[in-house]
Amino acid sequence: MVQLTSRTTGLLALFLAVLASLAAPASAQGPAEIAARCVNAIQETGDATVAEMRSAARRGIRVIGFLDGNDASDDELREAASRARDAINADARAGSQRINRMAQLCVARLQDLDADRMLIARVINARDTELEAVNAAREAAIERVGMALRRALNN
């Protein structure tokens, strides 16, 4: 379950704002403005998702350190690491879904407006770049948790 934080709430508000702007009449916004807003929203969502995963990793590492300092069993340490990995994966999954959904809606709107293919490509490229960044950050966060667990198990 994704914890509702101010960052998550902010992402939801951003997502809803993008949806509202996509529903605006074409005369209110041109395709270039729509594409720019979409790219910005996708990038902000990717950045926020990466920050959420890093925060989940830090929390997990602190718990592992606390448990290790209080003579927890190896099983308790492993369980704490597993919970941290689960939180990181949930954040990555939720963020990736938001990125994909935003890109889908934006591309559909741009296609409805017969926008230049280069504008559509910008949105798709932003999506791909952010999905790669989220995945790389997910792997790095899980690795940091794994390192903390290995240190704790070797104490």
mmCIF file with all atom_site columns, N, CA and C in Angstrom, residues 95-148:
data_model
loop_
_atom_site.group_PDB
_atom_site.id
_atom_site.type_symbol
_atom_site.label_atom_id
_atom_site.label_alt_id
_atom_site.label_comp_id
_atom_site.label_asym_id
_atom_site.label_entity_id
_atom_site.label_seq_id
_atom_site.pdbx_PDB_ins_code
_atom_site.Cartn_x
_atom_site.Cartn_y
_atom_site.Cartn_z
_atom_site.occupancy
_atom_site.B_iso_or_equiv
_atom_site.pdbx_formal_charge
_atom_site.auth_seq_id
_atom_site.auth_comp_id
_atom_site.auth_asym_id
_atom_site.auth_atom_id
_atom_site.pdbx_PDB_model_num
ATOM 1   N N  . GLY A 1 95  ? 4.675  4.997  -9.099  1.00 0.00 ? 95  GLY A N  1
ATOM 2   C CA . GLY A 1 95  ? 5.198  6.106  -9.896  1.00 0.00 ? 95  GLY A CA 1
ATOM 3   C C  . GLY A 1 95  ? 5.248  5.777  -11.374 1.00 0.00 ? 95  GLY A C  1
ATOM 4   N N  . SER A 1 96  ? 5.659  4.578  -11.696 1.00 0.00 ? 96  SER A N  1
ATOM 5   C CA . SER A 1 96  ? 5.721  4.152  -13.098 1.00 0.00 ? 96  SER A CA 1
ATOM 6   C C  . SER A 1 96  ? 4.327  4.122  -13.717 1.00 0.00 ? 96  SER A C  1
ATOM 7   N N  . GLN A 1 97  ? 3.353  3.672  -12.943 1.00 0.00 ? 97  GLN A N  1
ATOM 8   C CA . GLN A 1 97  ? 1.978  3.663  -13.450 1.00 0.00 ? 97  GLN A CA 1
ATOM 9   C C  . GLN A 1 97  ? 1.487  5.080  -13.712 1.00 0.00 ? 97  GLN A C  1
ATOM 10  N N  . ARG A 1 98  ? 1.806  6.019  -12.809 1.00 0.00 ? 98  ARG A N  1
ATOM 11  C CA . ARG A 1 98  ? 1.389  7.414  -13.018 1.00 0.00 ? 98  ARG A CA 1
ATOM 12  C C  . ARG A 1 98  ? 2.063  7.987  -14.269 1.00 0.00 ? 98  ARG A C  1
ATOM 13  N N  . ILE A 1 99  ? 3.347  7.711  -14.426 1.00 0.00 ? 99  ILE A N  1
ATOM 14  C CA . ILE A 1 99  ? 4.088  8.204  -15.594 1.00 0.00 ? 99  ILE A CA 1
ATOM 15  C C  . ILE A 1 99  ? 3.477  7.650  -16.875 1.00 0.00 ? 99  ILE A C  1
ATOM 16  N N  . ASN A 1 100 ? 3.235  6.353  -16.897 1.00 0.00 ? 100 ASN A N  1
ATOM 17  C CA . ASN A 1 100 ? 2.655  5.721  -18.087 1.00 0.00 ? 100 ASN A CA 1
ATOM 18  C C  . ASN A 1 100 ? 1.271  6.268  -18.398 1.00 0.00 ? 100 ASN A C  1
ATOM 19  N N  . ARG A 1 101 ? 0.456  6.438  -17.366 1.00 0.00 ? 101 ARG A N  1
ATOM 20  C CA . ARG A 1 101 ? -0.918 6.933  -17.585 1.00 0.00 ? 101 ARG A CA 1
ATOM 21  C C  . ARG A 1 101 ? -0.899 8.361  -18.114 1.00 0.00 ? 101 ARG A C  1
ATOM 22  N N  . MET A 1 102 ? -0.039 9.206  -17.514 1.00 0.00 ? 102 MET A N  1
ATOM 23  C CA . MET A 1 102 ? 0.072  10.585 -17.993 1.00 0.00 ? 102 MET A CA 1
ATOM 24  C C  . MET A 1 102 ? 0.490  10.612 -19.454 1.00 0.00 ? 102 MET A C  1
ATOM 25  N N  . ALA A 1 103 ? 1.502  9.833  -19.781 1.00 0.00 ? 103 ALA A N  1
ATOM 26  C CA . ALA A 1 103 ? 1.993  9.805  -21.165 1.00 0.00 ? 103 ALA A CA 1
ATOM 27  C C  . ALA A 1 103 ? 0.910  9.313  -22.115 1.00 0.00 ? 103 ALA A C  1
ATOM 28  N N  . GLN A 1 104 ? 0.184  8.284  -21.711 1.00 0.00 ? 104 GLN A N  1
ATOM 29  C CA . GLN A 1 104 ? -0.915 7.753  -22.537 1.00 0.00 ? 104 GLN A CA 1
ATOM 30  C C  . GLN A 1 104 ? -1.950 8.826  -22.836 1.00 0.00 ? 104 GLN A C  1
ATOM 31  N N  . LEU A 1 105 ? -2.380 9.515  -21.787 1.00 0.00 ? 105 LEU A N  1
ATOM 32  C CA . LEU A 1 105 ? -3.396 10.552 -21.952 1.00 0.00 ? 105 LEU A CA 1
ATOM 33  C C  . LEU A 1 105 ? -2.879 11.705 -22.816 1.00 0.00 ? 105 LEU A C  1
ATOM 34  N N  . CYS A 1 106 ? -1.641 12.079 -22.590 1.00 0.00 ? 106 CYS A N  1
ATOM 35  C CA . CYS A 1 106 ? -1.065 13.183 -23.357 1.00 0.00 ? 106 CYS A CA 1
ATOM 36  C C  . CYS A 1 106 ? -0.934 12.830 -24.831 1.00 0.00 ? 106 CYS A C  1
ATOM 37  N N  . VAL A 1 107 ? -0.434 11.649 -25.106 1.00 0.00 ? 107 VAL A N  1
ATOM 38  C CA . VAL A 1 107 ? -0.270 11.223 -26.500 1.00 0.00 ? 107 VAL A CA 1
ATOM 39  C C  . VAL A 1 107 ? -1.640 11.148 -27.182 1.00 0.00 ? 107 VAL A C  1
ATOM 40  N N  . ALA A 1 108 ? -2.625 10.609 -26.487 1.00 0.00 ? 108 ALA A N  1
ATOM 41  C CA . ALA A 1 108 ? -3.969 10.523 -27.077 1.00 0.00 ? 108 ALA A CA 1
ATOM 42  C C  . ALA A 1 108 ? -4.506 11.917 -27.398 1.00 0.00 ? 108 ALA A C  1
ATOM 43  N N  . ARG A 1 109 ? -4.315 12.856 -26.482 1.00 0.00 ? 109 ARG A N  1
ATOM 44  C CA . ARG A 1 109 ? -4.798 14.227 -26.716 1.00 0.00 ? 109 ARG A CA 1
ATOM 45  C C  . ARG A 1 109 ? -4.057 14.855 -27.898 1.00 0.00 ? 109 ARG A C  1
ATOM 46  N N  . LEU A 1 110 ? -2.756 14.674 -27.944 1.00 0.00 ? 110 LEU A N  1
ATOM 47  C CA . LEU A 1 110 ? -1.978 15.238 -29.049 1.00 0.00 ? 110 LEU A CA 1
ATOM 48  C C  . LEU A 1 110 ? -2.381 14.610 -30.381 1.00 0.00 ? 110 LEU A C  1
ATOM 49  N N  . GLN A 1 111 ? -2.660 13.329 -30.381 1.00 0.00 ? 111 GLN A N  1
ATOM 50  C CA . GLN A 1 111 ? -3.116 12.670 -31.604 1.00 0.00 ? 111 GLN A CA 1
ATOM 51  C C  . GLN A 1 111 ? -4.478 13.196 -32.026 1.00 0.00 ? 111 GLN A C  1
ATOM 52  N N  . ASP A 1 112 ? -5.348 13.432 -31.041 1.00 0.00 ? 112 ASP A N  1
ATOM 53  C CA . ASP A 1 112 ? -6.670 14.000 -31.353 1.00 0.00 ? 112 ASP A CA 1
ATOM 54  C C  . ASP A 1 112 ? -6.537 15.366 -32.025 1.00 0.00 ? 112 ASP A C  1
ATOM 55  N N  . LEU A 1 113 ? -5.488 16.101 -31.673 1.00 0.00 ? 113 LEU A N  1
ATOM 56  C CA . LEU A 1 113 ? -5.260 17.435 -32.234 1.00 0.00 ? 113 LEU A CA 1
ATOM 57  C C  . LEU A 1 113 ? -4.413 17.393 -33.509 1.00 0.00 ? 113 LEU A C  1
ATOM 58  N N  . ASP A 1 114 ? -4.109 16.189 -33.989 1.00 0.00 ? 114 ASP A N  1
ATOM 59  C CA . ASP A 1 114 ? -3.226 16.020 -35.151 1.00 0.00 ? 114 ASP A CA 1
ATOM 60  C C  . ASP A 1 114 ? -1.911 16.769 -34.959 1.00 0.00 ? 114 ASP A C  1
ATOM 61  N N  . ALA A 1 115 ? -1.350 16.647 -33.759 1.00 0.00 ? 115 ALA A N  1
ATOM 62  C CA . ALA A 1 115 ? -0.093 17.329 -33.435 1.00 0.00 ? 115 ALA A CA 1
ATOM 63  C C  . ALA A 1 115 ? 1.062  16.731 -34.240 1.00 0.00 ? 115 ALA A C  1
ATOM 64  N N  . ASP A 1 116 ? 2.060  17.538 -34.409 1.00 0.00 ? 116 ASP A N  1
ATOM 65  C CA . ASP A 1 116 ? 3.285  17.107 -35.083 1.00 0.00 ? 116 ASP A CA 1
ATOM 66  C C  . ASP A 1 116 ? 3.859  15.885 -34.350 1.00 0.00 ? 116 ASP A C  1
ATOM 67  N N  . ARG A 1 117 ? 4.378  14.947 -35.097 1.00 0.00 ? 117 ARG A N  1
ATOM 68  C CA . ARG A 1 117 ? 4.936  13.724 -34.495 1.00 0.00 ? 117 ARG A CA 1
ATOM 69  C C  . ARG A 1 117 ? 6.102  14.018 -33.567 1.00 0.00 ? 117 ARG A C  1
ATOM 70  N N  . MET A 1 118 ? 6.810  15.110 -33.812 1.00 0.00 ? 118 MET A N  1
ATOM 71  C CA . MET A 1 118 ? 7.928  15.473 -32.932 1.00 0.00 ? 118 MET A CA 1
ATOM 72  C C  . MET A 1 118 ? 7.434  15.829 -31.527 1.00 0.00 ? 118 MET A C  1
ATOM 73  N N  . LEU A 1 119 ? 6.269  16.448 -31.436 1.00 0.00 ? 119 LEU A N  1
ATOM 74  C CA . LEU A 1 119 ? 5.696  16.764 -30.117 1.00 0.00 ? 119 LEU A CA 1
ATOM 75  C C  . LEU A 1 119 ? 5.312  15.482 -29.377 1.00 0.00 ? 119 LEU A C  1
ATOM 76  N N  . ILE A 1 120 ? 4.723  14.561 -30.114 1.00 0.00 ? 120 ILE A N  1
ATOM 77  C CA . ILE A 1 120 ? 4.358  13.269 -29.518 1.00 0.00 ? 120 ILE A CA 1
ATOM 78  C C  . ILE A 1 120 ? 5.624  12.521 -29.091 1.00 0.00 ? 120 ILE A C  1
ATOM 79  N N  . ALA A 1 121 ? 6.650  12.586 -29.909 1.00 0.00 ? 121 ALA A N  1
ATOM 80  C CA . ALA A 1 121 ? 7.913  11.919 -29.583 1.00 0.00 ? 121 ALA A CA 1
ATOM 81  C C  . ALA A 1 121 ? 8.532  12.500 -28.314 1.00 0.00 ? 121 ALA A C  1
ATOM 82  N N  . ARG A 1 122 ? 8.393  13.800 -28.088 1.00 0.00 ? 122 ARG A N  1
ATOM 83  C CA . ARG A 1 122 ? 8.923  14.410 -26.859 1.00 0.00 ? 122 ARG A CA 1
ATOM 84  C C  . ARG A 1 122 ? 8.273  13.807 -25.621 1.00 0.00 ? 122 ARG A C  1
ATOM 85  N N  . VAL A 1 123 ? 6.968  13.625 -25.701 1.00 0.00 ? 123 VAL A N  1
ATOM 86  C CA . VAL A 1 123 ? 6.245  13.039 -24.567 1.00 0.00 ? 123 VAL A CA 1
ATOM 87  C C  . VAL A 1 123 ? 6.703  11.592 -24.352 1.00 0.00 ? 123 VAL A C  1
ATOM 88  N N  . ILE A 1 124 ? 6.801  10.843 -25.433 1.00 0.00 ? 124 ILE A N  1
ATOM 89  C CA . ILE A 1 124 ? 7.224  9.441  -25.329 1.00 0.00 ? 124 ILE A CA 1
ATOM 90  C C  . ILE A 1 124 ? 8.654  9.346  -24.810 1.00 0.00 ? 124 ILE A C  1
ATOM 91  N N  . ASN A 1 125 ? 9.528  10.219 -25.291 1.00 0.00 ? 125 ASN A N  1
ATOM 92  C CA . ASN A 1 125 ? 10.919 10.221 -24.814 1.00 0.00 ? 125 ASN A CA 1
ATOM 93  C C  . ASN A 1 125 ? 10.995 10.581 -23.334 1.00 0.00 ? 125 ASN A C  1
ATOM 94  N N  . ALA A 1 126 ? 10.187 11.553 -22.909 1.00 0.00 ? 126 ALA A N  1
ATOM 95  C CA . ALA A 1 126 ? 10.163 11.922 -21.488 1.00 0.00 ? 126 ALA A CA 1
ATOM 96  C C  . ALA A 1 126 ? 9.706  10.731 -20.651 1.00 0.00 ? 126 ALA A C  1
ATOM 97  N N  . ARG A 1 127 ? 8.665  10.049 -21.123 1.00 0.00 ? 127 ARG A N  1
ATOM 98  C CA . ARG A 1 127 ? 8.189  8.859  -20.412 1.00 0.00 ? 127 ARG A CA 1
ATOM 99  C C  . ARG A 1 127 ? 9.292  7.816  -20.290 1.00 0.00 ? 127 ARG A C  1
ATOM 100 N N  . ASP A 1 128 ? 9.939  7.504  -21.411 1.00 0.00 ? 128 ASP A N  1
ATOM 101 C CA . ASP A 1 128 ? 10.976 6.478  -21.401 1.00 0.00 ? 128 ASP A CA 1
ATOM 102 C C  . ASP A 1 128 ? 12.137 6.857  -20.488 1.00 0.00 ? 128 ASP A C  1
ATOM 103 N N  . THR A 1 129 ? 12.544 8.120  -20.548 1.00 0.00 ? 129 THR A N  1
ATOM 104 C CA . THR A 1 129 ? 13.646 8.594  -19.712 1.00 0.00 ? 129 THR A CA 1
ATOM 105 C C  . THR A 1 129 ? 13.296 8.476  -18.233 1.00 0.00 ? 129 THR A C  1
ATOM 106 N N  . GLU A 1 130 ? 12.082 8.882  -17.868 1.00 0.00 ? 130 GLU A N  1
ATOM 107 C CA . GLU A 1 130 ? 11.686 8.837  -16.462 1.00 0.00 ? 130 GLU A CA 1
ATOM 108 C C  . GLU A 1 130 ? 11.491 7.404  -15.978 1.00 0.00 ? 130 GLU A C  1
ATOM 109 N N  . LEU A 1 131 ? 10.967 6.538  -16.823 1.00 0.00 ? 131 LEU A N  1
ATOM 110 C CA . LEU A 1 131 ? 10.829 5.139  -16.419 1.00 0.00 ? 131 LEU A CA 1
ATOM 111 C C  . LEU A 1 131 ? 12.193 4.505  -16.189 1.00 0.00 ? 131 LEU A C  1
ATOM 112 N N  . GLU A 1 132 ? 13.168 4.845  -17.022 1.00 0.00 ? 132 GLU A N  1
ATOM 113 C CA . GLU A 1 132 ? 14.531 4.344  -16.820 1.00 0.00 ? 132 GLU A CA 1
ATOM 114 C C  . GLU A 1 132 ? 15.118 4.882  -15.521 1.00 0.00 ? 132 GLU A C  1
ATOM 115 N N  . ALA A 1 133 ? 14.895 6.159  -15.243 1.00 0.00 ? 133 ALA A N  1
ATOM 116 C CA . ALA A 1 133 ? 15.409 6.768  -14.011 1.00 0.00 ? 133 ALA A CA 1
ATOM 117 C C  . ALA A 1 133 ? 14.776 6.128  -12.781 1.00 0.00 ? 133 ALA A C  1
ATOM 118 N N  . VAL A 1 134 ? 13.478 5.869  -12.846 1.00 0.00 ? 134 VAL A N  1
ATOM 119 C CA . VAL A 1 134 ? 12.788 5.225  -11.722 1.00 0.00 ? 134 VAL A CA 1
ATOM 120 C C  . VAL A 1 134 ? 13.352 3.828  -11.502 1.00 0.00 ? 134 VAL A C  1
ATOM 121 N N  . ASN A 1 135 ? 13.551 3.079  -12.568 1.00 0.00 ? 135 ASN A N  1
ATOM 122 C CA . ASN A 1 135 ? 14.083 1.725  -12.422 1.00 0.00 ? 135 ASN A CA 1
ATOM 123 C C  . ASN A 1 135 ? 15.507 1.739  -11.873 1.00 0.00 ? 135 ASN A C  1
ATOM 124 N N  . ALA A 1 136 ? 16.339 2.637  -12.367 1.00 0.00 ? 136 ALA A N  1
ATOM 125 C CA . ALA A 1 136 ? 17.719 2.727  -11.861 1.00 0.00 ? 136 ALA A CA 1
ATOM 126 C C  . ALA A 1 136 ? 17.729 3.113  -10.381 1.00 0.00 ? 136 ALA A C  1
ATOM 127 N N  . ALA A 1 137 ? 16.868 4.046  -10.003 1.00 0.00 ? 137 ALA A N  1
ATOM 128 C CA . ALA A 1 137 ? 16.797 4.465  -8.604  1.00 0.00 ? 137 ALA A CA 1
ATOM 129 C C  . ALA A 1 137 ? 16.251 3.335  -7.732  1.00 0.00 ? 137 ALA A C  1
ATOM 130 N N  . ARG A 1 138 ? 15.315 2.576  -8.263  1.00 0.00 ? 138 ARG A N  1
ATOM 131 C CA . ARG A 1 138 ? 14.777 1.424  -7.523  1.00 0.00 ? 138 ARG A CA 1
ATOM 132 C C  . ARG A 1 138 ? 15.882 0.413  -7.234  1.00 0.00 ? 138 ARG A C  1
ATOM 133 N N  . GLU A 1 139 ? 16.652 0.104  -8.259  1.00 0.00 ? 139 GLU A N  1
ATOM 134 C CA . GLU A 1 139 ? 17.747 -0.855 -8.086  1.00 0.00 ? 139 GLU A CA 1
ATOM 135 C C  . GLU A 1 139 ? 18.777 -0.336 -7.084  1.00 0.00 ? 139 GLU A C  1
ATOM 136 N N  . ALA A 1 140 ? 19.117 0.948  -7.166  1.00 0.00 ? 140 ALA A N  1
ATOM 137 C CA . ALA A 1 140 ? 20.098 1.530  -6.249  1.00 0.00 ? 140 ALA A CA 1
ATOM 138 C C  . ALA A 1 140 ? 19.581 1.530  -4.815  1.00 0.00 ? 140 ALA A C  1
ATOM 139 N N  . ALA A 1 141 ? 18.306 1.849  -4.632  1.00 0.00 ? 141 ALA A N  1
ATOM 140 C CA . ALA A 1 141 ? 17.721 1.882  -3.288  1.00 0.00 ? 141 ALA A CA 1
ATOM 141 C C  . ALA A 1 141 ? 17.704 0.476  -2.679  1.00 0.00 ? 141 ALA A C  1
ATOM 142 N N  . ILE A 1 142 ? 17.337 -0.498 -3.481  1.00 0.00 ? 142 ILE A N  1
ATOM 143 C CA . ILE A 1 142 ? 17.326 -1.878 -2.989  1.00 0.00 ? 142 ILE A CA 1
ATOM 144 C C  . ILE A 1 142 ? 18.738 -2.338 -2.661  1.00 0.00 ? 142 ILE A C  1
ATOM 145 N N  . GLU A 1 143 ? 19.698 -1.928 -3.452  1.00 0.00 ? 143 GLU A N  1
ATOM 146 C CA . GLU A 1 143 ? 21.094 -2.284 -3.182  1.00 0.00 ? 143 GLU A CA 1
ATOM 147 C C  . GLU A 1 143 ? 21.565 -1.669 -1.859  1.00 0.00 ? 143 GLU A C  1
ATOM 148 N N  . ARG A 1 144 ? 21.189 -0.409 -1.599  1.00 0.00 ? 144 ARG A N  1
ATOM 149 C CA . ARG A 1 144 ? 21.587 0.237  -0.333  1.00 0.00 ? 144 ARG A CA 1
ATOM 150 C C  . ARG A 1 144 ? 20.987 -0.508 0.864   1.00 0.00 ? 144 ARG A C  1
ATOM 151 N N  . VAL A 1 145 ? 19.749 -0.921 0.742   1.00 0.00 ? 145 VAL A N  1
ATOM 152 C CA . VAL A 1 145 ? 19.119 -1.705 1.814   1.00 0.00 ? 145 VAL A CA 1
ATOM 153 C C  . VAL A 1 145 ? 19.859 -3.028 1.982   1.00 0.00 ? 145 VAL A C  1
ATOM 154 N N  . GLY A 1 146 ? 20.196 -3.673 0.881   1.00 0.00 ? 146 GLY A N  1
ATOM 155 C CA . GLY A 1 146 ? 20.942 -4.933 0.934   1.00 0.00 ? 146 GLY A CA 1
ATOM 156 C C  . GLY A 1 146 ? 22.298 -4.776 1.603   1.00 0.00 ? 146 GLY A C  1
ATOM 157 N N  . MET A 1 147 ? 22.968 -3.668 1.301   1.00 0.00 ? 147 MET A N  1
ATOM 158 C CA . MET A 1 147 ? 24.266 -3.414 1.939   1.00 0.00 ? 147 MET A CA 1
ATOM 159 C C  . MET A 1 147 ? 24.100 -3.229 3.444   1.00 0.00 ? 147 MET A C  1
ATOM 160 N N  . ALA A 1 148 ? 23.083 -2.509 3.853   1.00 0.00 ? 148 ALA A N  1
ATOM 161 C CA . ALA A 1 148 ? 22.824 -2.311 5.282   1.00 0.00 ? 148 ALA A CA 1
ATOM 162 C C  . ALA A 1 148 ? 22.523 -3.646 5.953   1.00 0.00 ? 148 ALA A C  1
#
